[in-house]
Short mmCIF file of N, CA and C and ligand atoms in Angstrom, two decimals:
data_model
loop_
_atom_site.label_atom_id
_atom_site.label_comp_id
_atom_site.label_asym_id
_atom_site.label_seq_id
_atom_site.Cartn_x
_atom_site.Cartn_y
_atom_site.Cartn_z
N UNK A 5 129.83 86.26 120.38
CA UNK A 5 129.17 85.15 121.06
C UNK A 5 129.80 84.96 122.44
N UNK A 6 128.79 84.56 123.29
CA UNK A 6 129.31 84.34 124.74
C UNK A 6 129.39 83.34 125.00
N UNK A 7 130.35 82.42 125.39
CA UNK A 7 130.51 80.93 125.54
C UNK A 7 130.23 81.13 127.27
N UNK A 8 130.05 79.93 127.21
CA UNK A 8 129.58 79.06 129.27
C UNK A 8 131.42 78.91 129.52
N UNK A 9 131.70 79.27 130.76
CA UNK A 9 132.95 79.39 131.33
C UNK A 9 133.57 77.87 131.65
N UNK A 10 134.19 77.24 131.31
CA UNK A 10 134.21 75.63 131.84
C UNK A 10 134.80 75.52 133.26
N UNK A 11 134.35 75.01 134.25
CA UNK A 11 134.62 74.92 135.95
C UNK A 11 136.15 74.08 135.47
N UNK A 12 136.33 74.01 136.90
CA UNK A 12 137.87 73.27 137.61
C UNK A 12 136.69 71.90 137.51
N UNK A 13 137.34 70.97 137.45
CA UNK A 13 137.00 69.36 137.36
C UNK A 13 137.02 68.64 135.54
N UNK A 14 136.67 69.81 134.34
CA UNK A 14 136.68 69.70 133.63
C UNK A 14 138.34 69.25 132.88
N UNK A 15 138.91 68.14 132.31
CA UNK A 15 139.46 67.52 132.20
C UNK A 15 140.22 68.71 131.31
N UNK A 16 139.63 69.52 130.38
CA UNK A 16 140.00 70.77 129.15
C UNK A 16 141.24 71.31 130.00
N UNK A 17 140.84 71.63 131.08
CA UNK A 17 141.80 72.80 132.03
C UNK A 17 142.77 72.42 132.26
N UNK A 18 143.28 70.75 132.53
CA UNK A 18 144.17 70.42 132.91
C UNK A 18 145.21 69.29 131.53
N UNK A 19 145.53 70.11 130.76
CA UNK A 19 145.61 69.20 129.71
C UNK A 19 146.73 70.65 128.75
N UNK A 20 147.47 69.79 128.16
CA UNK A 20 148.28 70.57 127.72
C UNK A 20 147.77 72.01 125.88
N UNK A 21 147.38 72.90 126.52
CA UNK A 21 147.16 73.26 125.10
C UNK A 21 147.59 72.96 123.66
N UNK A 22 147.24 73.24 122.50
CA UNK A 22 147.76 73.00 120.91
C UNK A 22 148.45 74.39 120.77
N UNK A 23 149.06 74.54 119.98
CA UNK A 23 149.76 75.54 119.57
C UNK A 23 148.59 76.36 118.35
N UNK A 24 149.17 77.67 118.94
CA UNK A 24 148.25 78.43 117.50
C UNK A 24 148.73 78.36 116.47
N UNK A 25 148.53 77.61 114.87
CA UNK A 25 149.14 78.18 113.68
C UNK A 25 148.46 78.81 113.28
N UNK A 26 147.29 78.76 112.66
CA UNK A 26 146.07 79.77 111.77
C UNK A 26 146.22 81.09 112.61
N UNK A 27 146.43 82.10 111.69
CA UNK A 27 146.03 83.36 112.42
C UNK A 27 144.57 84.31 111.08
N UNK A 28 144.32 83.38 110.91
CA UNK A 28 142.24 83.41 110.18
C UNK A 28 141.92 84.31 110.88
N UNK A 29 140.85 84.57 110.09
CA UNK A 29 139.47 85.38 110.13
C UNK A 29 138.60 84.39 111.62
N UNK A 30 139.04 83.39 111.20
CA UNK A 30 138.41 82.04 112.80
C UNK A 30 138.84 82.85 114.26
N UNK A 31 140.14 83.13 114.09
CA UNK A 31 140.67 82.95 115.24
C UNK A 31 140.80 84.78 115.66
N UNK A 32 140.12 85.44 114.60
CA UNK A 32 139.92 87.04 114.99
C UNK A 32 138.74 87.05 115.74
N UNK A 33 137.81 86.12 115.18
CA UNK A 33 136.29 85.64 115.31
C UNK A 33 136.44 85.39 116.91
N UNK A 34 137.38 84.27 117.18
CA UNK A 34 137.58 83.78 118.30
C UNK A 34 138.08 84.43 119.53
N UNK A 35 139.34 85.25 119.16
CA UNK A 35 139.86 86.46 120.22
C UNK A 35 138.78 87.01 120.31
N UNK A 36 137.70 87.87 119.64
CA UNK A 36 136.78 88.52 119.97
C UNK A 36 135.58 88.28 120.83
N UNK A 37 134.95 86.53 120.70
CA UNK A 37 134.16 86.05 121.48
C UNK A 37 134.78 85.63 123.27
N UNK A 38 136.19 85.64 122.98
CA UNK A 38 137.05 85.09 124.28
C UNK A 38 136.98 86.58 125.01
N UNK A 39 137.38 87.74 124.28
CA UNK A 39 136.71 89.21 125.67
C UNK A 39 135.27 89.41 125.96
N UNK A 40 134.66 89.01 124.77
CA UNK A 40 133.57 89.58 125.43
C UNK A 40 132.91 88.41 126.70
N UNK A 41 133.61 86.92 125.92
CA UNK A 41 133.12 86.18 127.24
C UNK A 41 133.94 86.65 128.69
N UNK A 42 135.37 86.89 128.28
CA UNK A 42 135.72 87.49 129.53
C UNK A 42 135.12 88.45 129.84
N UNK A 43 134.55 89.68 129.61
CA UNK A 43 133.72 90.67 129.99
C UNK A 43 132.63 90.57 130.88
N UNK A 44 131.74 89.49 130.13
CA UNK A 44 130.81 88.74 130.84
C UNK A 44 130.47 88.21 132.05
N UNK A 45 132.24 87.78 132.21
CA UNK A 45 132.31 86.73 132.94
C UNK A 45 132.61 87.85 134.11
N UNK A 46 132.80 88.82 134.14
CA UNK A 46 134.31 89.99 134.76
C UNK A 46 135.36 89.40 135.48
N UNK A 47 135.93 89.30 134.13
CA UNK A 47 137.30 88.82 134.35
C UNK A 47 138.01 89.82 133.32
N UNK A 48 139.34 89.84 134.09
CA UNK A 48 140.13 90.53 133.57
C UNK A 48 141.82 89.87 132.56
N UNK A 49 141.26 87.95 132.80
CA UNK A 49 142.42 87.39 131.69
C UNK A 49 141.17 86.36 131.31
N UNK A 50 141.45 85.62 130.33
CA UNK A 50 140.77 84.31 130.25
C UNK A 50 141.53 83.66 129.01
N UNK A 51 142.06 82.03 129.25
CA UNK A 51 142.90 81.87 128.33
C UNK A 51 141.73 80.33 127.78
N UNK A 52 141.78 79.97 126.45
CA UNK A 52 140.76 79.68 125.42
C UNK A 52 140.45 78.03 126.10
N UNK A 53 141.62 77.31 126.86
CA UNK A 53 140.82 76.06 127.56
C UNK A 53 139.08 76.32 128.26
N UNK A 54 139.57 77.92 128.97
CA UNK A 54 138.41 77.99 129.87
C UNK A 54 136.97 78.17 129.26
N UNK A 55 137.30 78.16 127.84
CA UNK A 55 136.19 77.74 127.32
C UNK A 55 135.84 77.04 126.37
N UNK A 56 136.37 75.35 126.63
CA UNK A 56 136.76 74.33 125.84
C UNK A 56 137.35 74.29 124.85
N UNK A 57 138.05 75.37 124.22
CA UNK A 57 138.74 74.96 123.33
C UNK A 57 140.47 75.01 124.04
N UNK A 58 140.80 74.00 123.24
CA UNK A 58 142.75 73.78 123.69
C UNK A 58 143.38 74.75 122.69
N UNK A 59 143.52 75.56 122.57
CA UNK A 59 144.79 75.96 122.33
C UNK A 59 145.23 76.92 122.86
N UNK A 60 146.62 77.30 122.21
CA UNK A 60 147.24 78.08 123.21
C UNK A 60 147.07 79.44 122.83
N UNK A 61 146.15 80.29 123.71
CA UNK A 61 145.73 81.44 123.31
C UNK A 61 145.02 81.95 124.31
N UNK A 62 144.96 83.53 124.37
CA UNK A 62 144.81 83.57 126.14
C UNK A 62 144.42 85.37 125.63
N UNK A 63 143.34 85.90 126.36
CA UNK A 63 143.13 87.72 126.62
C UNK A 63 143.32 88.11 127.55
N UNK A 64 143.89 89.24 127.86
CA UNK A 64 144.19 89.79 128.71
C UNK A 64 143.31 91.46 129.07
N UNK A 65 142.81 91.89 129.81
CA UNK A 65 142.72 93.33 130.04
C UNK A 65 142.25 93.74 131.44
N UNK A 66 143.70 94.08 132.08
CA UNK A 66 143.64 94.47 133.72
C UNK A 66 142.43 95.79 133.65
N UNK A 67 142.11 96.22 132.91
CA UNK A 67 141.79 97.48 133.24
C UNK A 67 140.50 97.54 132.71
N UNK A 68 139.60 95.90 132.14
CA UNK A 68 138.13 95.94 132.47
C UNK A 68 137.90 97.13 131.60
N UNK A 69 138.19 96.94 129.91
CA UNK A 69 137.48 97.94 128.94
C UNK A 69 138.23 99.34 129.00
N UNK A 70 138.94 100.12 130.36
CA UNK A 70 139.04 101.57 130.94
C UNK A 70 139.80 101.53 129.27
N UNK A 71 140.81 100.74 129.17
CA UNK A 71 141.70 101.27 128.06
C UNK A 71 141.78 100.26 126.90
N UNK A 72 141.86 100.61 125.90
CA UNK A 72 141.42 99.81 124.77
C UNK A 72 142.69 99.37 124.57
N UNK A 73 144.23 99.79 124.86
CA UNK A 73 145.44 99.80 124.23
C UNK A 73 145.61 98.83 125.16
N UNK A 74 145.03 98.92 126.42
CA UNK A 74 145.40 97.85 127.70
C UNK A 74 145.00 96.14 127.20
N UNK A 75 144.52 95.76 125.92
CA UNK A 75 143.42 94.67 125.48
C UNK A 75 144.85 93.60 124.78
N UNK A 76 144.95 92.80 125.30
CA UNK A 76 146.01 92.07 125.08
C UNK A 76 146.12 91.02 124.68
N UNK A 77 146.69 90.22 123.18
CA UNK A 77 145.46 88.83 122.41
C UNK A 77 147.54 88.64 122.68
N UNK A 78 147.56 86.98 123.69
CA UNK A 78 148.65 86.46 124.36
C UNK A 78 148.19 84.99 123.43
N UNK A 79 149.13 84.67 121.80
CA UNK A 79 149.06 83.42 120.87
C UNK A 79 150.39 82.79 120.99
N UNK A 80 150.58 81.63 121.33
CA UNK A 80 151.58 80.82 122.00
C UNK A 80 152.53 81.71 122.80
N UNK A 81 152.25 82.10 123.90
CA UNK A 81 153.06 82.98 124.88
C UNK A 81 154.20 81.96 125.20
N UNK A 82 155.03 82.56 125.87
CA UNK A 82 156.34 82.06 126.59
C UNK A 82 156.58 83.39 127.80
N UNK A 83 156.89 82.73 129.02
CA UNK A 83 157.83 83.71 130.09
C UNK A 83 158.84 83.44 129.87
N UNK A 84 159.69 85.03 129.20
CA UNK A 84 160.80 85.05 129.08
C UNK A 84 161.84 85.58 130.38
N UNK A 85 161.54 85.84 131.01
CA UNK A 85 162.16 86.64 132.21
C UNK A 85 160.81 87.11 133.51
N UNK A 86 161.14 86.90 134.29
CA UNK A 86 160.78 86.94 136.09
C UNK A 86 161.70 87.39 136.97
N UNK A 87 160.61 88.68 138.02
CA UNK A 87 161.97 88.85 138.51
C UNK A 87 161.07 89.43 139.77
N UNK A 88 161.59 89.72 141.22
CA UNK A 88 160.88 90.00 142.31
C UNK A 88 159.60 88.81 142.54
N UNK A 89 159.18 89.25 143.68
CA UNK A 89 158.12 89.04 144.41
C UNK A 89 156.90 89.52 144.91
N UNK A 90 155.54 88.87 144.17
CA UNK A 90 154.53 89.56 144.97
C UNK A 90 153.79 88.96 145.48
N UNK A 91 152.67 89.06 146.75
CA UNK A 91 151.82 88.19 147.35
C UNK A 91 150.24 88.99 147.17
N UNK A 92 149.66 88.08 147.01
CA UNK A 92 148.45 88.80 146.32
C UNK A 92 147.22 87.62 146.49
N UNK A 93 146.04 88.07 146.62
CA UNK A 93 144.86 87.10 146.31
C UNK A 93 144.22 87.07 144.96
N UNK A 94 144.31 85.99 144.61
CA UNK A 94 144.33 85.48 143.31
C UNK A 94 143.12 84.25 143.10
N UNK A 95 142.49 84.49 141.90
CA UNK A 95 141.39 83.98 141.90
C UNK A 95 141.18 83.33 140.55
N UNK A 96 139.93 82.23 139.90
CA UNK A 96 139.52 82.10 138.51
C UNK A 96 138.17 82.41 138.08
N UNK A 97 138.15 82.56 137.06
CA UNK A 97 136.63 82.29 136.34
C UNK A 97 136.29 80.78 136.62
N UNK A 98 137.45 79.75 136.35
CA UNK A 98 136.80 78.49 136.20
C UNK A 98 136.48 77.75 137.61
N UNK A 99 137.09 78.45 138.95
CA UNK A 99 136.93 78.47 140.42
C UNK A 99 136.08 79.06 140.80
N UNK A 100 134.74 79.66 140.77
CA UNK A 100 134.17 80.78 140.81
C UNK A 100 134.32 80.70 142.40
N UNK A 101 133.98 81.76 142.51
CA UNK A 101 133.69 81.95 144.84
C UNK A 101 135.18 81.63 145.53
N UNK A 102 136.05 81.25 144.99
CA UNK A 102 137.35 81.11 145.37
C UNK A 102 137.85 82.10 145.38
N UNK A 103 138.91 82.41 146.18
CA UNK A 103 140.09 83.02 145.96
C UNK A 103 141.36 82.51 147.13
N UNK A 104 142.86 82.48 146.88
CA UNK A 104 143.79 82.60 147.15
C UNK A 104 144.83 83.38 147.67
N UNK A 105 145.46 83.46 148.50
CA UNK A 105 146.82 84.05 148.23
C UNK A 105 147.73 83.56 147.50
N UNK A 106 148.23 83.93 146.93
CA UNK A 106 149.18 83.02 145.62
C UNK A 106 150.59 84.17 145.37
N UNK A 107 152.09 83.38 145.82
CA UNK A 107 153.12 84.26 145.33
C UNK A 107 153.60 84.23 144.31
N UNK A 108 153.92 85.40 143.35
CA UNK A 108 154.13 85.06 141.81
C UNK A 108 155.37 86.35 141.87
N UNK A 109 156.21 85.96 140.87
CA UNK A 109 157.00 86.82 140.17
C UNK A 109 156.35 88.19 140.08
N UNK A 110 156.88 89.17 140.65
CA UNK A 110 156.36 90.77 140.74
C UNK A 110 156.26 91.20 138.89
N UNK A 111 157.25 91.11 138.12
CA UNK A 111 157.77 91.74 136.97
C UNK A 111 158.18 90.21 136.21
N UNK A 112 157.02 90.18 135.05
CA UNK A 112 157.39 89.41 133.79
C UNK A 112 157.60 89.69 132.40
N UNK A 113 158.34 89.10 131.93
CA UNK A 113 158.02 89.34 130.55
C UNK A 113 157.95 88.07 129.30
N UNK A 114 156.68 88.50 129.01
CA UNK A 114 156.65 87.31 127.88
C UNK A 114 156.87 87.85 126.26
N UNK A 115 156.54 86.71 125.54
CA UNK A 115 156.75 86.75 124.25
C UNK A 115 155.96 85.77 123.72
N UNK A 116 155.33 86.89 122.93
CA UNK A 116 153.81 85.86 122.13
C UNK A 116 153.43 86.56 120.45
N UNK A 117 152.41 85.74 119.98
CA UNK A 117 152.24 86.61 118.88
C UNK A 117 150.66 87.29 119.33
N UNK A 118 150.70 87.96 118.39
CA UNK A 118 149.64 88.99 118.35
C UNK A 118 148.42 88.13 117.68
N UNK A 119 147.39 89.19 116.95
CA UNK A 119 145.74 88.63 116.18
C UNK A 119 146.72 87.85 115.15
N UNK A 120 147.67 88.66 114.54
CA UNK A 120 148.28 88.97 113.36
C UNK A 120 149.17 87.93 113.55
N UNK A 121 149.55 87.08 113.94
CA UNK A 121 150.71 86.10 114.28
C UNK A 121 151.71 87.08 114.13
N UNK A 122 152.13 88.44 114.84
CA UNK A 122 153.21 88.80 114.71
C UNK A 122 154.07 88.91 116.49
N UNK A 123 155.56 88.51 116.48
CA UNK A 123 155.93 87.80 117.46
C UNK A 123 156.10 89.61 118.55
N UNK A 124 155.97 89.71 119.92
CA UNK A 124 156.04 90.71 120.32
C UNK A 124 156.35 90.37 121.77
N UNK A 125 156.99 91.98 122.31
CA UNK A 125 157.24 90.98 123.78
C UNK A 125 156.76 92.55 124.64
N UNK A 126 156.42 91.50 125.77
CA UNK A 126 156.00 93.06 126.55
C UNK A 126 156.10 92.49 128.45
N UNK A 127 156.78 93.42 128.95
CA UNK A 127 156.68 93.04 130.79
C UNK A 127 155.64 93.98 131.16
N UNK A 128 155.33 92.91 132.11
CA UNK A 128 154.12 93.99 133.16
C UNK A 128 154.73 93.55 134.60
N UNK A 129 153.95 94.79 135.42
CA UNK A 129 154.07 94.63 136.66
C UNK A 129 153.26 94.07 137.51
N UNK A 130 153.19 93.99 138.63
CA UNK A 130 151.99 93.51 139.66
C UNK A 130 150.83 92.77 138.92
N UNK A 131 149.80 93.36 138.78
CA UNK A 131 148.80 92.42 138.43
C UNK A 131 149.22 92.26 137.04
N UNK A 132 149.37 93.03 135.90
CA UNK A 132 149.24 92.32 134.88
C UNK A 132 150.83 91.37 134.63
N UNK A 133 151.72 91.74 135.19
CA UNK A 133 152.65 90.17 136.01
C UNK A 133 151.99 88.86 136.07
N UNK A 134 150.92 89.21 137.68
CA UNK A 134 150.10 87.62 138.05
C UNK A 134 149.40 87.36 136.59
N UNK A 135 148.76 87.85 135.66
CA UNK A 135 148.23 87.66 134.86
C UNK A 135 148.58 86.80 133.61
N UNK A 136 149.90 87.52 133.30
CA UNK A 136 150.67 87.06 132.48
C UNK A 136 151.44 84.98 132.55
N UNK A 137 151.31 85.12 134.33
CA UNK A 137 151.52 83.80 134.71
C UNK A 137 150.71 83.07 134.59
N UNK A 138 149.66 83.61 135.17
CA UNK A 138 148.24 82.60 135.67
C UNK A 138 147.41 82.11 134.48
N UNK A 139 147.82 83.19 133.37
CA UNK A 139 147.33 82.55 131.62
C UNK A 139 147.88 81.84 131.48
N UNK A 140 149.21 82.28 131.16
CA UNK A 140 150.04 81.39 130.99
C UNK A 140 150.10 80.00 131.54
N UNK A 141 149.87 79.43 132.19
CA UNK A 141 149.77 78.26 133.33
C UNK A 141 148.62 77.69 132.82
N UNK A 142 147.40 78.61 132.78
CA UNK A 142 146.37 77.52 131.69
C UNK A 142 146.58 77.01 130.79
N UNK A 143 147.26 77.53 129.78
CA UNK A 143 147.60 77.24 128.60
C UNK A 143 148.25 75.79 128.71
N UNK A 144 149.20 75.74 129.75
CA UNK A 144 149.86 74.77 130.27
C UNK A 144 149.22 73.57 131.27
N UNK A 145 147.92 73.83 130.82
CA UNK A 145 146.86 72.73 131.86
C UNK A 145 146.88 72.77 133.47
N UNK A 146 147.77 74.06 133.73
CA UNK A 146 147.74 74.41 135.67
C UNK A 146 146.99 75.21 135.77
N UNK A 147 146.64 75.22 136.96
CA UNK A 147 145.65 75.98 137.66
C UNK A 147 145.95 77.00 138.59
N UNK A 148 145.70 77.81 139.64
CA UNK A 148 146.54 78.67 140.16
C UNK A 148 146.49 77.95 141.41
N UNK A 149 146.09 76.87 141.55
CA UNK A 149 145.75 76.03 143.19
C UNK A 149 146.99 75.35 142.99
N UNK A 150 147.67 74.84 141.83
CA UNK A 150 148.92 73.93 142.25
C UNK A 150 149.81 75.15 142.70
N UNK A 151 149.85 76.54 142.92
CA UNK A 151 150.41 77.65 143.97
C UNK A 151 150.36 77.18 145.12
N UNK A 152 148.91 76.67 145.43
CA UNK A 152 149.04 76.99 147.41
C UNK A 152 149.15 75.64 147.70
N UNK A 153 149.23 75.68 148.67
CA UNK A 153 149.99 74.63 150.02
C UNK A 153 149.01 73.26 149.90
N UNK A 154 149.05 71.99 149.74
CA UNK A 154 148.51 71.04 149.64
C UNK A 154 147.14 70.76 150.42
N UNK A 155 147.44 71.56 151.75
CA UNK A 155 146.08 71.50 152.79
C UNK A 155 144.80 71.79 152.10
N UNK A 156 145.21 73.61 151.84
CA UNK A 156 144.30 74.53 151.22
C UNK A 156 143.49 73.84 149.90
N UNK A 157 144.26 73.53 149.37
CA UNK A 157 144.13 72.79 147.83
C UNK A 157 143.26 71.71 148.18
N UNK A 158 143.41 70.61 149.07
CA UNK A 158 142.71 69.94 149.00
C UNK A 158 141.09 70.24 149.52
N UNK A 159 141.20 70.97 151.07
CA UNK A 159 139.79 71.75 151.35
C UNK A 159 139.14 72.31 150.16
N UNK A 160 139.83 73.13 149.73
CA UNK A 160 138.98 73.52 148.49
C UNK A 160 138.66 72.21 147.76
N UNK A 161 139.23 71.44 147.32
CA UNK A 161 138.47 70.52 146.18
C UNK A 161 137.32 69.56 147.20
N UNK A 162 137.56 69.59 148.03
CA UNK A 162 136.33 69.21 149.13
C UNK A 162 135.01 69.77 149.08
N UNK A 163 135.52 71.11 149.11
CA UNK A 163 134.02 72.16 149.03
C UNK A 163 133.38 71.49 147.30
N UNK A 164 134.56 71.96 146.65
CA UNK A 164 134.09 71.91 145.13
C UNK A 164 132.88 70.44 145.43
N UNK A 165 133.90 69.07 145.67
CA UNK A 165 132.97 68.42 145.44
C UNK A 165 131.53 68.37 146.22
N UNK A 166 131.31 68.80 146.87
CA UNK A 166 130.11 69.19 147.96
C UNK A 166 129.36 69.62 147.22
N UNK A 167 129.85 70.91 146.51
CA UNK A 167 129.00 71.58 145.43
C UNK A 167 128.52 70.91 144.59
N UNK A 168 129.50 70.14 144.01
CA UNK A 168 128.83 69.22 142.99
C UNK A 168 128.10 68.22 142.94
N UNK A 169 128.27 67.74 144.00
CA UNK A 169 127.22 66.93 144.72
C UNK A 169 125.94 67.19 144.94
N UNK A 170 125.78 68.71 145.54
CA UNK A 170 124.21 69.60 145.18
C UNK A 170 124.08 70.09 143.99
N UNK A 171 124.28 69.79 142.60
CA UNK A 171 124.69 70.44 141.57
C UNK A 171 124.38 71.86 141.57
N UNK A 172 125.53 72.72 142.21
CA UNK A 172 125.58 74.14 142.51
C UNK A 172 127.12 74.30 141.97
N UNK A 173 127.52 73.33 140.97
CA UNK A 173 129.15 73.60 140.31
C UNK A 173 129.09 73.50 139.25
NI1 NI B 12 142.09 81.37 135.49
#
């Protein structure tokens, strides 16, 4: 099933996720509808606020299907370690037409459980790095705009509301 992507203004996004306990047949059900909505969406993370549900649970796949091993189910993640610097334009599903420059930790590593609630840890580099953050941070009710500079942040929520104002958000 393909769920509707929930925008920035939606109260879901900014709100602290639940923790995963069930690791059900629900929540296999659920990782599975969360790629293909990311697929949909083409996106390459999407963590489960962005599509009203709170908890803490998040997909990952930089590589858009190329690799199946690349498909990454992130159930109460933690950043365990950060290290370097990268600058990059950075964007959301729930921002659509946006994008950023946003500086993030080059090399992370988290620790999450798997479908299986089993606990695992893995670093990535460059993008799947920003990735690993920028889920992460949903999960945590942030957005990737509390990154940039207060100006930017606010222009943008200017446009947003404009948009919404023509209901085109
Ligand atoms: Ni996002």
């Amino acid at each position: 099933m393909i769920y509707p992507i929930v925008k920035f203004g939606d109260p879901v996004l900014e709100k602290v996720a639940a923790p995963v306990t069930k690791f059900d047949d629900e929540l296999k059900k659920l990782v599975e509808d969360m790629f293909e909505s990311m697929y949909a969406a083409r996106g390459v993370g999407l963590a489960a606020p962005q599509i009203g549900i709170s908890k803490h649970l998040a997909v990952i796949d930089i590589t858009f299907k190329e690799d199946p091993d690349a498909r990454l189910v992130l159930a109460n993640p933690k950043i365990i370690h950060t290290e370097g610097k990268q600058t990059g334009s950075e964007g959301c599903l729930s921002i659509p037409e946006f994008r950023e420059e946003v500086t993030r930790a080059n090399k992370v590593t988290i620790r999450a459980q798997d479908i299986n609630g089993k606990w695992y840890e893995k670093t990535g580099e460059e993008l799947l790095a920003r990735a690993f953050l920028h889920e992460t941070d949903h999960l945590n009710g942030k957005l990737y705009i509390s990154h940039i500079s207060a100006l930017k942040r606010d222009l943008m929520k200017r446009k947003i509301r404009k948009l919404a104002k023509a209901g085109q958000w």
